[in-house]
Amino acid sequence: MQLGCRVMRICIYKSERAPELTLLLREGLPLPLDTKIDKWTKIKVVTDREMRADLLNQVGGAGYALVRLAAIRQH
């Protein structure tokens, strides 16, 4: 275990109104004002080690990232 190294925990929410939207929010922060118009369901909490680096940069800067994930098409 490294001293002075703090792990960022990230809450993952899914939109009830727009299933393709995912909200990644740093644990302990309130829902961002510009996302409160939607209805969010918290589905899990992960650590920063489980998150892609580009998403971590977004979450680290603003405290949250709003991600639009396209549905996977099966042929």
mmCIF file with all atom_site columns, C-alpha atoms in Angstrom, residues 12-69:
data_model
loop_
_atom_site.group_PDB
_atom_site.id
_atom_site.type_symbol
_atom_site.label_atom_id
_atom_site.label_alt_id
_atom_site.label_comp_id
_atom_site.label_asym_id
_atom_site.label_entity_id
_atom_site.label_seq_id
_atom_site.pdbx_PDB_ins_code
_atom_site.Cartn_x
_atom_site.Cartn_y
_atom_site.Cartn_z
_atom_site.occupancy
_atom_site.B_iso_or_equiv
_atom_site.pdbx_formal_charge
_atom_site.auth_seq_id
_atom_site.auth_comp_id
_atom_site.auth_asym_id
_atom_site.auth_atom_id
_atom_site.pdbx_PDB_model_num
ATOM 1  C CA . ILE A 1 12 ? -22.093 5.157  -12.003 1.00 0.00 ? 12 ILE A CA 1
ATOM 2  C CA . TYR A 1 13 ? -25.667 6.223  -12.732 1.00 0.00 ? 13 TYR A CA 1
ATOM 3  C CA . LYS A 1 14 ? -27.942 5.239  -15.618 1.00 0.00 ? 14 LYS A CA 1
ATOM 4  C CA . SER A 1 15 ? -30.559 7.537  -17.059 1.00 0.00 ? 15 SER A CA 1
ATOM 5  C CA . GLU A 1 16 ? -34.158 6.342  -16.771 1.00 0.00 ? 16 GLU A CA 1
ATOM 6  C CA . ARG A 1 17 ? -35.291 8.667  -19.550 1.00 0.00 ? 17 ARG A CA 1
ATOM 7  C CA . ALA A 1 18 ? -32.384 8.121  -21.951 1.00 0.00 ? 18 ALA A CA 1
ATOM 8  C CA . PRO A 1 19 ? -30.912 4.604  -21.559 1.00 0.00 ? 19 PRO A CA 1
ATOM 9  C CA . GLU A 1 20 ? -27.867 5.473  -23.671 1.00 0.00 ? 20 GLU A CA 1
ATOM 10 C CA . LEU A 1 21 ? -26.697 8.068  -21.111 1.00 0.00 ? 21 LEU A CA 1
ATOM 11 C CA . THR A 1 22 ? -24.349 7.160  -18.267 1.00 0.00 ? 22 THR A CA 1
ATOM 12 C CA . LEU A 1 23 ? -23.302 9.614  -15.551 1.00 0.00 ? 23 LEU A CA 1
ATOM 13 C CA . LEU A 1 24 ? -19.915 9.085  -13.897 1.00 0.00 ? 24 LEU A CA 1
ATOM 14 C CA . LEU A 1 25 ? -19.756 11.117 -10.677 1.00 0.00 ? 25 LEU A CA 1
ATOM 15 C CA . ARG A 1 26 ? -16.974 11.407 -8.123  1.00 0.00 ? 26 ARG A CA 1
ATOM 16 C CA . GLU A 1 27 ? -18.282 9.895  -4.878  1.00 0.00 ? 27 GLU A CA 1
ATOM 17 C CA . GLY A 1 28 ? -19.409 12.465 -2.336  1.00 0.00 ? 28 GLY A CA 1
ATOM 18 C CA . LEU A 1 29 ? -20.374 15.134 -4.870  1.00 0.00 ? 29 LEU A CA 1
ATOM 19 C CA . PRO A 1 30 ? -24.006 16.166 -5.493  1.00 0.00 ? 30 PRO A CA 1
ATOM 20 C CA . LEU A 1 31 ? -25.611 15.567 -8.878  1.00 0.00 ? 31 LEU A CA 1
ATOM 21 C CA . PRO A 1 32 ? -24.541 18.347 -11.269 1.00 0.00 ? 32 PRO A CA 1
ATOM 22 C CA . LEU A 1 33 ? -27.208 21.014 -11.829 1.00 0.00 ? 33 LEU A CA 1
ATOM 23 C CA . ASP A 1 34 ? -27.286 20.544 -15.597 1.00 0.00 ? 34 ASP A CA 1
ATOM 24 C CA . THR A 1 35 ? -28.121 16.834 -15.207 1.00 0.00 ? 35 THR A CA 1
ATOM 25 C CA . LYS A 1 36 ? -30.923 17.144 -12.643 1.00 0.00 ? 36 LYS A CA 1
ATOM 26 C CA . ILE A 1 37 ? -33.619 17.317 -15.325 1.00 0.00 ? 37 ILE A CA 1
ATOM 27 C CA . ASP A 1 38 ? -33.088 13.606 -15.884 1.00 0.00 ? 38 ASP A CA 1
ATOM 28 C CA . LYS A 1 39 ? -33.928 10.744 -13.536 1.00 0.00 ? 39 LYS A CA 1
ATOM 29 C CA . TRP A 1 40 ? -30.852 8.763  -12.488 1.00 0.00 ? 40 TRP A CA 1
ATOM 30 C CA . THR A 1 41 ? -30.500 5.328  -10.950 1.00 0.00 ? 41 THR A CA 1
ATOM 31 C CA . LYS A 1 42 ? -27.255 4.544  -9.138  1.00 0.00 ? 42 LYS A CA 1
ATOM 32 C CA . ILE A 1 43 ? -26.039 1.172  -10.336 1.00 0.00 ? 43 ILE A CA 1
ATOM 33 C CA . LYS A 1 44 ? -22.575 0.768  -8.815  1.00 0.00 ? 44 LYS A CA 1
ATOM 34 C CA . VAL A 1 45 ? -19.418 2.364  -7.419  1.00 0.00 ? 45 VAL A CA 1
ATOM 35 C CA . VAL A 1 46 ? -15.986 1.683  -8.929  1.00 0.00 ? 46 VAL A CA 1
ATOM 36 C CA . THR A 1 47 ? -12.459 2.861  -8.202  1.00 0.00 ? 47 THR A CA 1
ATOM 37 C CA . ASP A 1 48 ? -10.335 4.909  -10.564 1.00 0.00 ? 48 ASP A CA 1
ATOM 38 C CA . ARG A 1 49 ? -8.371  1.764  -11.436 1.00 0.00 ? 49 ARG A CA 1
ATOM 39 C CA . GLU A 1 50 ? -11.456 0.418  -13.206 1.00 0.00 ? 50 GLU A CA 1
ATOM 40 C CA . MET A 1 51 ? -12.003 3.508  -15.372 1.00 0.00 ? 51 MET A CA 1
ATOM 41 C CA . ARG A 1 52 ? -10.502 4.410  -18.751 1.00 0.00 ? 52 ARG A CA 1
ATOM 42 C CA . ALA A 1 53 ? -7.861  7.140  -18.588 1.00 0.00 ? 53 ALA A CA 1
ATOM 43 C CA . ASP A 1 54 ? -9.778  9.540  -20.881 1.00 0.00 ? 54 ASP A CA 1
ATOM 44 C CA . LEU A 1 55 ? -12.905 9.257  -18.722 1.00 0.00 ? 55 LEU A CA 1
ATOM 45 C CA . LEU A 1 56 ? -10.851 9.686  -15.561 1.00 0.00 ? 56 LEU A CA 1
ATOM 46 C CA . ASN A 1 57 ? -9.500  12.982 -16.913 1.00 0.00 ? 57 ASN A CA 1
ATOM 47 C CA . GLN A 1 58 ? -13.052 14.229 -17.482 1.00 0.00 ? 58 GLN A CA 1
ATOM 48 C CA . VAL A 1 59 ? -14.250 13.115 -14.051 1.00 0.00 ? 59 VAL A CA 1
ATOM 49 C CA . GLY A 1 60 ? -11.130 14.545 -12.405 1.00 0.00 ? 60 GLY A CA 1
ATOM 50 C CA . GLY A 1 61 ? -11.577 17.952 -14.015 1.00 0.00 ? 61 GLY A CA 1
ATOM 51 C CA . ALA A 1 62 ? -15.285 18.616 -13.442 1.00 0.00 ? 62 ALA A CA 1
ATOM 52 C CA . GLY A 1 63 ? -16.106 15.982 -10.846 1.00 0.00 ? 63 GLY A CA 1
ATOM 53 C CA . TYR A 1 64 ? -18.332 14.195 -13.315 1.00 0.00 ? 64 TYR A CA 1
ATOM 54 C CA . ALA A 1 65 ? -18.576 13.018 -16.907 1.00 0.00 ? 65 ALA A CA 1
ATOM 55 C CA . LEU A 1 66 ? -21.729 12.459 -18.916 1.00 0.00 ? 66 LEU A CA 1
ATOM 56 C CA . VAL A 1 67 ? -21.184 9.667  -21.427 1.00 0.00 ? 67 VAL A CA 1
ATOM 57 C CA . ARG A 1 68 ? -23.400 8.636  -24.316 1.00 0.00 ? 68 ARG A CA 1
ATOM 58 C CA . LEU A 1 69 ? -22.952 4.948  -25.017 1.00 0.00 ? 69 LEU A CA 1
#
